[in-house]
Amino acid sequence: YGDPSQKIDYVFKVVLIGDSAVGKSQILARYARDEFSLDSKATIGVEFQTRTLVIDHKSVKAQIWDTAGQERYRAVTSAYYRGAVGAMLVYDITRRQTFDHIPRWLEELRAHADKNIVIILIGNKSDLEDQRAIPTEDAKEFAEKEGLFFLATSAFNATNVESAFSTVLNEIF
Ligand code: GTP
Ligand code: MG
């Protein structure tokens, strides 16, 4: 993924947010390294990974930040959002509570991030269709009402992970 010696034209900071265990870290592992782990541990503090891509003949370094969904392990909120130009708001399609908490995450995001930040709502774990608790229509409707992009992803089988990041990065660009 990208030649480290190449010159970077832009660095875009993108933050992942959402409840614990919705799959934020595995979405990032899939995007940055094409890896996935079923026994992923809860994130403590902040981690980030980068991937360099080319958009319109310019090299863009995507710096993706990941923090804990669990309050007690979370990073300092203002520092986490500082400078972010994109955000991925993630819920788990099999757990209703994670979707019900989305308005709270959005509120926090809007309170701390730049007002022009590009936001995508992500319904992760689409491979678990038989356990679905949130109809896709409900999520689409919410996203539309709030002016967010929306995609259903699976870090497990890689569905739409690439698209989710390219949607945000292209829109930022
Ligand atoms: P915190 O770090 O605590 O905020 O959680 P997180 O949102 O980073 O969740 P994480 O990526 O650690 O994933 C939690 C669990 O869900 C792990 O067991 C993952 O393997 C699993 N998981 C993540 N994405 C998917 C997916 O797309 N499909 C399935 N079936 N499982 C997934
Ligand atoms: Mg995590």
JSON list of C-alpha atoms and ligand atoms in Angstrom, two decimals:
[
{"chain": "A", "resi": 1, "resn": "TYR", "atom": "CA", "xyz": [0.00, 0.00, 0.00]},
{"chain": "A", "resi": 2, "resn": "GLY", "atom": "CA", "xyz": [1.94, 2.99, -1.20]},
{"chain": "A", "resi": 3, "resn": "ASP", "atom": "CA", "xyz": [5.60, 3.73, -1.58]},
{"chain": "A", "resi": 4, "resn": "PRO", "atom": "CA", "xyz": [6.94, 5.30, 1.64]},
{"chain": "A", "resi": 5, "resn": "SER", "atom": "CA", "xyz": [9.51, 7.33, -0.29]},
{"chain": "A", "resi": 6, "resn": "GLN", "atom": "CA", "xyz": [6.89, 9.14, -2.33]},
{"chain": "A", "resi": 7, "resn": "LYS", "atom": "CA", "xyz": [6.08, 12.72, -1.57]},
{"chain": "A", "resi": 8, "resn": "ILE", "atom": "CA", "xyz": [2.86, 13.37, 0.30]},
{"chain": "A", "resi": 9, "resn": "ASP", "atom": "CA", "xyz": [0.60, 16.16, -0.97]},
{"chain": "A", "resi": 10, "resn": "TYR", "atom": "CA", "xyz": [-2.06, 15.92, 1.72]},
{"chain": "A", "resi": 11, "resn": "VAL", "atom": "CA", "xyz": [-2.56, 14.31, 5.13]},
{"chain": "A", "resi": 12, "resn": "PHE", "atom": "CA", "xyz": [-6.18, 13.67, 6.08]},
{"chain": "A", "resi": 13, "resn": "LYS", "atom": "CA", "xyz": [-7.05, 12.76, 9.64]},
{"chain": "A", "resi": 14, "resn": "VAL", "atom": "CA", "xyz": [-10.12, 10.56, 9.95]},
{"chain": "A", "resi": 15, "resn": "VAL", "atom": "CA", "xyz": [-11.55, 9.40, 13.28]},
{"chain": "A", "resi": 16, "resn": "LEU", "atom": "CA", "xyz": [-13.47, 6.23, 14.08]},
{"chain": "A", "resi": 17, "resn": "ILE", "atom": "CA", "xyz": [-16.15, 6.46, 16.76]},
{"chain": "A", "resi": 18, "resn": "GLY", "atom": "CA", "xyz": [-18.97, 4.30, 18.10]},
{"chain": "A", "resi": 19, "resn": "ASP", "atom": "CA", "xyz": [-19.77, 1.91, 20.94]},
{"chain": "A", "resi": 20, "resn": "SER", "atom": "CA", "xyz": [-17.41, -0.78, 22.12]},
{"chain": "A", "resi": 21, "resn": "ALA", "atom": "CA", "xyz": [-17.19, -3.95, 20.02]},
{"chain": "A", "resi": 22, "resn": "VAL", "atom": "CA", "xyz": [-18.95, -2.57, 16.95]},
{"chain": "A", "resi": 23, "resn": "GLY", "atom": "CA", "xyz": [-15.80, -3.38, 14.97]},
{"chain": "A", "resi": 24, "resn": "LYS", "atom": "CA", "xyz": [-13.94, -0.05, 14.66]},
{"chain": "A", "resi": 25, "resn": "SER", "atom": "CA", "xyz": [-10.48, -1.57, 15.14]},
{"chain": "A", "resi": 26, "resn": "GLN", "atom": "CA", "xyz": [-11.19, -4.42, 12.75]},
{"chain": "A", "resi": 27, "resn": "ILE", "atom": "CA", "xyz": [-12.49, -2.06, 10.07]},
{"chain": "A", "resi": 28, "resn": "LEU", "atom": "CA", "xyz": [-9.19, -0.21, 10.42]},
{"chain": "A", "resi": 29, "resn": "ALA", "atom": "CA", "xyz": [-7.14, -3.43, 10.38]},
{"chain": "A", "resi": 30, "resn": "ARG", "atom": "CA", "xyz": [-8.96, -4.46, 7.21]},
{"chain": "A", "resi": 31, "resn": "TYR", "atom": "CA", "xyz": [-8.37, -1.13, 5.53]},
{"chain": "A", "resi": 32, "resn": "ALA", "atom": "CA", "xyz": [-4.76, -0.53, 6.58]},
{"chain": "A", "resi": 33, "resn": "ARG", "atom": "CA", "xyz": [-3.38, -4.08, 6.45]},
{"chain": "A", "resi": 34, "resn": "ASP", "atom": "CA", "xyz": [-6.11, -6.26, 4.94]},
{"chain": "A", "resi": 35, "resn": "GLU", "atom": "CA", "xyz": [-6.25, -8.21, 8.19]},
{"chain": "A", "resi": 36, "resn": "PHE", "atom": "CA", "xyz": [-9.08, -9.36, 10.45]},
{"chain": "A", "resi": 37, "resn": "SER", "atom": "CA", "xyz": [-9.16, -11.00, 13.85]},
{"chain": "A", "resi": 38, "resn": "LEU", "atom": "CA", "xyz": [-12.13, -12.58, 15.59]},
{"chain": "A", "resi": 39, "resn": "ASP", "atom": "CA", "xyz": [-10.55, -12.25, 19.04]},
{"chain": "A", "resi": 40, "resn": "SER", "atom": "CA", "xyz": [-9.81, -8.55, 18.78]},
{"chain": "A", "resi": 41, "resn": "LYS", "atom": "CA", "xyz": [-9.19, -6.90, 22.17]},
{"chain": "A", "resi": 42, "resn": "ALA", "atom": "CA", "xyz": [-10.93, -3.73, 23.31]},
{"chain": "A", "resi": 43, "resn": "THR", "atom": "CA", "xyz": [-8.90, -0.66, 22.41]},
{"chain": "A", "resi": 44, "resn": "ILE", "atom": "CA", "xyz": [-7.31, 1.25, 25.28]},
{"chain": "A", "resi": 45, "resn": "GLY", "atom": "CA", "xyz": [-6.46, 4.89, 24.62]},
{"chain": "A", "resi": 46, "resn": "VAL", "atom": "CA", "xyz": [-5.76, 5.86, 21.02]},
{"chain": "A", "resi": 47, "resn": "GLU", "atom": "CA", "xyz": [-4.16, 4.04, 18.12]},
{"chain": "A", "resi": 48, "resn": "PHE", "atom": "CA", "xyz": [-3.72, 5.09, 14.55]},
{"chain": "A", "resi": 49, "resn": "GLN", "atom": "CA", "xyz": [-2.71, 3.63, 11.24]},
{"chain": "A", "resi": 50, "resn": "THR", "atom": "CA", "xyz": [-2.01, 5.19, 7.90]},
{"chain": "A", "resi": 51, "resn": "ARG", "atom": "CA", "xyz": [-2.48, 4.28, 4.30]},
{"chain": "A", "resi": 52, "resn": "THR", "atom": "CA", "xyz": [-1.30, 6.32, 1.35]},
{"chain": "A", "resi": 53, "resn": "LEU", "atom": "CA", "xyz": [-3.42, 6.53, -1.75]},
{"chain": "A", "resi": 54, "resn": "VAL", "atom": "CA", "xyz": [-3.59, 8.57, -4.92]},
{"chain": "A", "resi": 55, "resn": "ILE", "atom": "CA", "xyz": [-6.55, 10.83, -5.65]},
{"chain": "A", "resi": 56, "resn": "ASP", "atom": "CA", "xyz": [-6.50, 12.94, -8.83]},
{"chain": "A", "resi": 57, "resn": "HIS", "atom": "CA", "xyz": [-2.73, 12.42, -9.26]},
{"chain": "A", "resi": 58, "resn": "LYS", "atom": "CA", "xyz": [-2.05, 13.67, -5.72]},
{"chain": "A", "resi": 59, "resn": "SER", "atom": "CA", "xyz": [-0.75, 11.44, -2.96]},
{"chain": "A", "resi": 60, "resn": "VAL", "atom": "CA", "xyz": [-2.92, 11.49, 0.09]},
{"chain": "A", "resi": 61, "resn": "LYS", "atom": "CA", "xyz": [-1.91, 10.01, 3.40]},
{"chain": "A", "resi": 62, "resn": "ALA", "atom": "CA", "xyz": [-4.99, 8.87, 5.31]},
{"chain": "A", "resi": 63, "resn": "GLN", "atom": "CA", "xyz": [-4.23, 8.91, 9.02]},
{"chain": "A", "resi": 64, "resn": "ILE", "atom": "CA", "xyz": [-7.01, 6.91, 10.67]},
{"chain": "A", "resi": 65, "resn": "TRP", "atom": "CA", "xyz": [-7.49, 7.31, 14.42]},
{"chain": "A", "resi": 66, "resn": "ASP", "atom": "CA", "xyz": [-9.17, 4.68, 16.55]},
{"chain": "A", "resi": 67, "resn": "THR", "atom": "CA", "xyz": [-10.16, 4.95, 20.19]},
{"chain": "A", "resi": 68, "resn": "ALA", "atom": "CA", "xyz": [-12.05, 2.94, 22.77]},
{"chain": "A", "resi": 69, "resn": "GLY", "atom": "CA", "xyz": [-15.82, 2.76, 22.67]},
{"chain": "A", "resi": 70, "resn": "GLN", "atom": "CA", "xyz": [-15.72, 2.15, 26.43]},
{"chain": "A", "resi": 71, "resn": "GLU", "atom": "CA", "xyz": [-15.79, 5.40, 28.37]},
{"chain": "A", "resi": 72, "resn": "ARG", "atom": "CA", "xyz": [-13.13, 4.35, 30.88]},
{"chain": "A", "resi": 73, "resn": "TYR", "atom": "CA", "xyz": [-10.59, 3.58, 28.16]},
{"chain": "A", "resi": 74, "resn": "ARG", "atom": "CA", "xyz": [-11.25, 6.62, 26.01]},
{"chain": "A", "resi": 75, "resn": "ALA", "atom": "CA", "xyz": [-8.72, 9.23, 25.00]},
{"chain": "A", "resi": 76, "resn": "VAL", "atom": "CA", "xyz": [-9.04, 12.93, 25.75]},
{"chain": "A", "resi": 77, "resn": "THR", "atom": "CA", "xyz": [-11.99, 13.89, 23.57]},
{"chain": "A", "resi": 78, "resn": "SER", "atom": "CA", "xyz": [-10.87, 17.27, 22.30]},
{"chain": "A", "resi": 79, "resn": "ALA", "atom": "CA", "xyz": [-7.43, 15.99, 21.30]},
{"chain": "A", "resi": 80, "resn": "TYR", "atom": "CA", "xyz": [-8.97, 13.04, 19.49]},
{"chain": "A", "resi": 81, "resn": "TYR", "atom": "CA", "xyz": [-11.14, 15.22, 17.27]},
{"chain": "A", "resi": 82, "resn": "ARG", "atom": "CA", "xyz": [-8.62, 18.01, 16.74]},
{"chain": "A", "resi": 83, "resn": "GLY", "atom": "CA", "xyz": [-7.76, 18.44, 13.07]},
{"chain": "A", "resi": 84, "resn": "ALA", "atom": "CA", "xyz": [-10.04, 15.64, 11.90]},
{"chain": "A", "resi": 85, "resn": "VAL", "atom": "CA", "xyz": [-11.50, 16.19, 8.45]},
{"chain": "A", "resi": 86, "resn": "GLY", "atom": "CA", "xyz": [-13.46, 12.94, 8.31]},
{"chain": "A", "resi": 87, "resn": "ALA", "atom": "CA", "xyz": [-15.36, 10.74, 10.76]},
{"chain": "A", "resi": 88, "resn": "MET", "atom": "CA", "xyz": [-16.73, 7.23, 10.62]},
{"chain": "A", "resi": 89, "resn": "LEU", "atom": "CA", "xyz": [-19.62, 6.68, 12.98]},
{"chain": "A", "resi": 90, "resn": "VAL", "atom": "CA", "xyz": [-19.96, 2.93, 13.46]},
{"chain": "A", "resi": 91, "resn": "TYR", "atom": "CA", "xyz": [-22.74, 0.73, 14.87]},
{"chain": "A", "resi": 92, "resn": "ASP", "atom": "CA", "xyz": [-23.21, -3.04, 14.85]},
{"chain": "A", "resi": 93, "resn": "ILE", "atom": "CA", "xyz": [-26.24, -4.15, 12.78]},
{"chain": "A", "resi": 94, "resn": "THR", "atom": "CA", "xyz": [-26.87, -7.01, 15.24]},
{"chain": "A", "resi": 95, "resn": "ARG", "atom": "CA", "xyz": [-27.09, -4.82, 18.38]},
{"chain": "A", "resi": 96, "resn": "ARG", "atom": "CA", "xyz": [-29.89, -2.25, 18.58]},
{"chain": "A", "resi": 97, "resn": "GLN", "atom": "CA", "xyz": [-28.24, -0.37, 21.44]},
{"chain": "A", "resi": 98, "resn": "THR", "atom": "CA", "xyz": [-25.23, 0.53, 19.31]},
{"chain": "A", "resi": 99, "resn": "PHE", "atom": "CA", "xyz": [-27.54, 2.19, 16.79]},
{"chain": "A", "resi": 100, "resn": "ASP", "atom": "CA", "xyz": [-29.58, 3.92, 19.49]},
{"chain": "A", "resi": 101, "resn": "HIS", "atom": "CA", "xyz": [-26.37, 5.54, 20.76]},
{"chain": "A", "resi": 102, "resn": "ILE", "atom": "CA", "xyz": [-25.49, 7.05, 17.37]},
{"chain": "A", "resi": 103, "resn": "PRO", "atom": "CA", "xyz": [-27.19, 10.41, 18.10]},
{"chain": "A", "resi": 104, "resn": "ARG", "atom": "CA", "xyz": [-24.99, 10.78, 21.18]},
{"chain": "A", "resi": 105, "resn": "TRP", "atom": "CA", "xyz": [-21.82, 10.10, 19.22]},
{"chain": "A", "resi": 106, "resn": "LEU", "atom": "CA", "xyz": [-22.96, 12.56, 16.59]},
{"chain": "A", "resi": 107, "resn": "GLU", "atom": "CA", "xyz": [-23.58, 15.18, 19.24]},
{"chain": "A", "resi": 108, "resn": "GLU", "atom": "CA", "xyz": [-20.09, 14.72, 20.68]},
{"chain": "A", "resi": 109, "resn": "LEU", "atom": "CA", "xyz": [-18.61, 14.85, 17.19]},
{"chain": "A", "resi": 110, "resn": "ARG", "atom": "CA", "xyz": [-20.44, 18.04, 16.32]},
{"chain": "A", "resi": 111, "resn": "ALA", "atom": "CA", "xyz": [-19.43, 19.62, 19.61]},
{"chain": "A", "resi": 112, "resn": "HIS", "atom": "CA", "xyz": [-15.71, 18.94, 19.12]},
{"chain": "A", "resi": 113, "resn": "ALA", "atom": "CA", "xyz": [-14.95, 18.62, 15.44]},
{"chain": "A", "resi": 114, "resn": "ASP", "atom": "CA", "xyz": [-14.70, 21.13, 12.62]},
{"chain": "A", "resi": 115, "resn": "LYS", "atom": "CA", "xyz": [-18.13, 22.02, 11.25]},
{"chain": "A", "resi": 116, "resn": "ASN", "atom": "CA", "xyz": [-17.13, 20.95, 7.72]},
{"chain": "A", "resi": 117, "resn": "ILE", "atom": "CA", "xyz": [-16.08, 17.45, 8.78]},
{"chain": "A", "resi": 118, "resn": "VAL", "atom": "CA", "xyz": [-17.23, 14.70, 6.39]},
{"chain": "A", "resi": 119, "resn": "ILE", "atom": "CA", "xyz": [-19.20, 12.04, 8.25]},
{"chain": "A", "resi": 120, "resn": "ILE", "atom": "CA", "xyz": [-20.22, 8.54, 7.21]},
{"chain": "A", "resi": 121, "resn": "LEU", "atom": "CA", "xyz": [-22.56, 6.32, 9.21]},
{"chain": "A", "resi": 122, "resn": "ILE", "atom": "CA", "xyz": [-21.48, 2.68, 9.04]},
{"chain": "A", "resi": 123, "resn": "GLY", "atom": "CA", "xyz": [-23.58, -0.36, 9.85]},
{"chain": "A", "resi": 124, "resn": "ASN", "atom": "CA", "xyz": [-20.88, -2.98, 10.41]},
{"chain": "A", "resi": 125, "resn": "LYS", "atom": "CA", "xyz": [-21.06, -6.81, 10.56]},
{"chain": "A", "resi": 126, "resn": "SER", "atom": "CA", "xyz": [-23.23, -7.12, 7.45]},
{"chain": "A", "resi": 127, "resn": "ASP", "atom": "CA", "xyz": [-22.02, -10.72, 7.22]},
{"chain": "A", "resi": 128, "resn": "LEU", "atom": "CA", "xyz": [-24.30, -11.48, 10.20]},
{"chain": "A", "resi": 129, "resn": "GLU", "atom": "CA", "xyz": [-27.47, -10.83, 8.22]},
{"chain": "A", "resi": 130, "resn": "ASP", "atom": "CA", "xyz": [-29.39, -13.56, 10.10]},
{"chain": "A", "resi": 131, "resn": "GLN", "atom": "CA", "xyz": [-28.84, -11.64, 13.36]},
{"chain": "A", "resi": 132, "resn": "ARG", "atom": "CA", "xyz": [-29.76, -8.23, 11.99]},
{"chain": "A", "resi": 133, "resn": "ALA", "atom": "CA", "xyz": [-31.51, -5.98, 14.54]},
{"chain": "A", "resi": 134, "resn": "ILE", "atom": "CA", "xyz": [-31.60, -2.69, 12.59]},
{"chain": "A", "resi": 135, "resn": "PRO", "atom": "CA", "xyz": [-33.34, -2.49, 9.22]},
{"chain": "A", "resi": 136, "resn": "THR", "atom": "CA", "xyz": [-31.08, -0.82, 6.65]},
{"chain": "A", "resi": 137, "resn": "GLU", "atom": "CA", "xyz": [-33.91, 1.57, 5.82]},
{"chain": "A", "resi": 138, "resn": "ASP", "atom": "CA", "xyz": [-33.89, 3.01, 9.37]},
{"chain": "A", "resi": 139, "resn": "ALA", "atom": "CA", "xyz": [-30.19, 3.75, 9.13]},
{"chain": "A", "resi": 140, "resn": "LYS", "atom": "CA", "xyz": [-30.51, 5.27, 5.66]},
{"chain": "A", "resi": 141, "resn": "GLU", "atom": "CA", "xyz": [-33.35, 7.47, 6.82]},
{"chain": "A", "resi": 142, "resn": "PHE", "atom": "CA", "xyz": [-31.36, 8.66, 9.84]},
{"chain": "A", "resi": 143, "resn": "ALA", "atom": "CA", "xyz": [-28.29, 9.35, 7.70]},
{"chain": "A", "resi": 144, "resn": "GLU", "atom": "CA", "xyz": [-30.32, 11.31, 5.20]},
{"chain": "A", "resi": 145, "resn": "LYS", "atom": "CA", "xyz": [-31.99, 13.38, 7.90]},
{"chain": "A", "resi": 146, "resn": "GLU", "atom": "CA", "xyz": [-28.60, 14.23, 9.44]},
{"chain": "A", "resi": 147, "resn": "GLY", "atom": "CA", "xyz": [-26.77, 14.76, 6.15]},
{"chain": "A", "resi": 148, "resn": "LEU", "atom": "CA", "xyz": [-24.40, 11.80, 6.55]},
{"chain": "A", "resi": 149, "resn": "PHE", "atom": "CA", "xyz": [-23.19, 9.27, 4.04]},
{"chain": "A", "resi": 150, "resn": "PHE", "atom": "CA", "xyz": [-24.20, 5.69, 4.84]},
{"chain": "A", "resi": 151, "resn": "LEU", "atom": "CA", "xyz": [-22.79, 2.24, 4.04]},
{"chain": "A", "resi": 152, "resn": "ALA", "atom": "CA", "xyz": [-23.18, -1.26, 5.43]},
{"chain": "A", "resi": 153, "resn": "THR", "atom": "CA", "xyz": [-19.78, -2.93, 5.86]},
{"chain": "A", "resi": 154, "resn": "SER", "atom": "CA", "xyz": [-18.22, -6.16, 7.00]},
{"chain": "A", "resi": 155, "resn": "ALA", "atom": "CA", "xyz": [-14.68, -6.10, 8.33]},
{"chain": "A", "resi": 156, "resn": "PHE", "atom": "CA", "xyz": [-14.97, -9.90, 8.41]},
{"chain": "A", "resi": 157, "resn": "ASN", "atom": "CA", "xyz": [-15.44, -10.42, 4.67]},
{"chain": "A", "resi": 158, "resn": "ALA", "atom": "CA", "xyz": [-14.20, -6.95, 3.60]},
{"chain": "A", "resi": 159, "resn": "THR", "atom": "CA", "xyz": [-17.49, -5.83, 2.04]},
{"chain": "A", "resi": 160, "resn": "ASN", "atom": "CA", "xyz": [-17.57, -2.05, 1.51]},
{"chain": "A", "resi": 161, "resn": "VAL", "atom": "CA", "xyz": [-14.60, -1.30, 3.80]},
{"chain": "A", "resi": 162, "resn": "GLU", "atom": "CA", "xyz": [-12.64, 0.12, 0.89]},
{"chain": "A", "resi": 163, "resn": "SER", "atom": "CA", "xyz": [-15.72, 2.02, -0.34]},
{"chain": "A", "resi": 164, "resn": "ALA", "atom": "CA", "xyz": [-16.42, 3.52, 3.07]},
{"chain": "A", "resi": 165, "resn": "PHE", "atom": "CA", "xyz": [-12.94, 5.03, 3.28]},
{"chain": "A", "resi": 166, "resn": "SER", "atom": "CA", "xyz": [-12.89, 6.14, -0.34]},
{"chain": "A", "resi": 167, "resn": "THR", "atom": "CA", "xyz": [-16.29, 7.82, 0.07]},
{"chain": "A", "resi": 168, "resn": "VAL", "atom": "CA", "xyz": [-14.95, 9.91, 2.95]},
{"chain": "A", "resi": 169, "resn": "LEU", "atom": "CA", "xyz": [-11.50, 10.59, 1.47]},
{"chain": "A", "resi": 170, "resn": "ASN", "atom": "CA", "xyz": [-12.80, 11.58, -1.94]},
{"chain": "A", "resi": 171, "resn": "GLU", "atom": "CA", "xyz": [-15.37, 13.89, -0.39]},
{"chain": "A", "resi": 172, "resn": "ILE", "atom": "CA", "xyz": [-12.68, 15.54, 1.77]},
{"chain": "A", "resi": 173, "resn": "PHE", "atom": "CA", "xyz": [-10.50, 15.96, -1.29]},
{"chain": "B", "resi": 1, "resn": "GTP", "atom": "P1", "xyz": [-13.57, -1.06, 21.26]},
{"chain": "B", "resi": 1, "resn": "GTP", "atom": "O1", "xyz": [-12.12, -1.00, 20.94]},
{"chain": "B", "resi": 1, "resn": "GTP", "atom": "O2", "xyz": [-13.85, -1.66, 22.59]},
{"chain": "B", "resi": 1, "resn": "GTP", "atom": "O3", "xyz": [-14.25, 0.27, 21.13]},
{"chain": "B", "resi": 1, "resn": "GTP", "atom": "O4", "xyz": [-14.28, -2.05, 20.16]},
{"chain": "B", "resi": 1, "resn": "GTP", "atom": "P2", "xyz": [-14.17, -1.99, 18.56]},
{"chain": "B", "resi": 1, "resn": "GTP", "atom": "O5", "xyz": [-15.31, -1.20, 18.04]},
{"chain": "B", "resi": 1, "resn": "GTP", "atom": "O6", "xyz": [-12.82, -1.59, 18.14]},
{"chain": "B", "resi": 1, "resn": "GTP", "atom": "O7", "xyz": [-14.45, -3.51, 18.14]},
{"chain": "B", "resi": 1, "resn": "GTP", "atom": "P3", "xyz": [-13.41, -4.57, 17.52]},
{"chain": "B", "resi": 1, "resn": "GTP", "atom": "O8", "xyz": [-12.93, -4.12, 16.20]},
{"chain": "B", "resi": 1, "resn": "GTP", "atom": "O9", "xyz": [-12.40, -4.90, 18.53]},
{"chain": "B", "resi": 1, "resn": "GTP", "atom": "O10", "xyz": [-14.39, -5.81, 17.25]},
{"chain": "B", "resi": 1, "resn": "GTP", "atom": "C1", "xyz": [-15.20, -6.37, 18.29]},
{"chain": "B", "resi": 1, "resn": "GTP", "atom": "C2", "xyz": [-15.57, -7.79, 17.92]},
{"chain": "B", "resi": 1, "resn": "GTP", "atom": "O11", "xyz": [-16.40, -7.81, 16.74]},
{"chain": "B", "resi": 1, "resn": "GTP", "atom": "C3", "xyz": [-14.36, -8.69, 17.61]},
{"chain": "B", "resi": 1, "resn": "GTP", "atom": "O12", "xyz": [-14.65, -9.99, 18.08]},
{"chain": "B", "resi": 1, "resn": "GTP", "atom": "C4", "xyz": [-14.32, -8.68, 16.10]},
{"chain": "B", "resi": 1, "resn": "GTP", "atom": "O13", "xyz": [-13.71, -9.82, 15.57]},
{"chain": "B", "resi": 1, "resn": "GTP", "atom": "C5", "xyz": [-15.81, -8.63, 15.74]},
{"chain": "B", "resi": 1, "resn": "GTP", "atom": "N1", "xyz": [-16.06, -8.01, 14.43]},
{"chain": "B", "resi": 1, "resn": "GTP", "atom": "C6", "xyz": [-15.61, -6.82, 13.99]},
{"chain": "B", "resi": 1, "resn": "GTP", "atom": "N2", "xyz": [-16.05, -6.58, 12.75]},
{"chain": "B", "resi": 1, "resn": "GTP", "atom": "C7", "xyz": [-16.81, -7.64, 12.40]},
{"chain": "B", "resi": 1, "resn": "GTP", "atom": "C8", "xyz": [-17.56, -7.98, 11.23]},
{"chain": "B", "resi": 1, "resn": "GTP", "atom": "O14", "xyz": [-17.64, -7.25, 10.23]},
{"chain": "B", "resi": 1, "resn": "GTP", "atom": "N3", "xyz": [-18.25, -9.17, 11.26]},
{"chain": "B", "resi": 1, "resn": "GTP", "atom": "C9", "xyz": [-18.20, -10.01, 12.32]},
{"chain": "B", "resi": 1, "resn": "GTP", "atom": "N4", "xyz": [-18.88, -11.15, 12.24]},
{"chain": "B", "resi": 1, "resn": "GTP", "atom": "N5", "xyz": [-17.50, -9.72, 13.44]},
{"chain": "B", "resi": 1, "resn": "GTP", "atom": "C10", "xyz": [-16.82, -8.56, 13.47]},
{"chain": "B", "resi": 2, "resn": "MG", "atom": "MG", "xyz": [-11.19, -1.02, 19.19]}
]
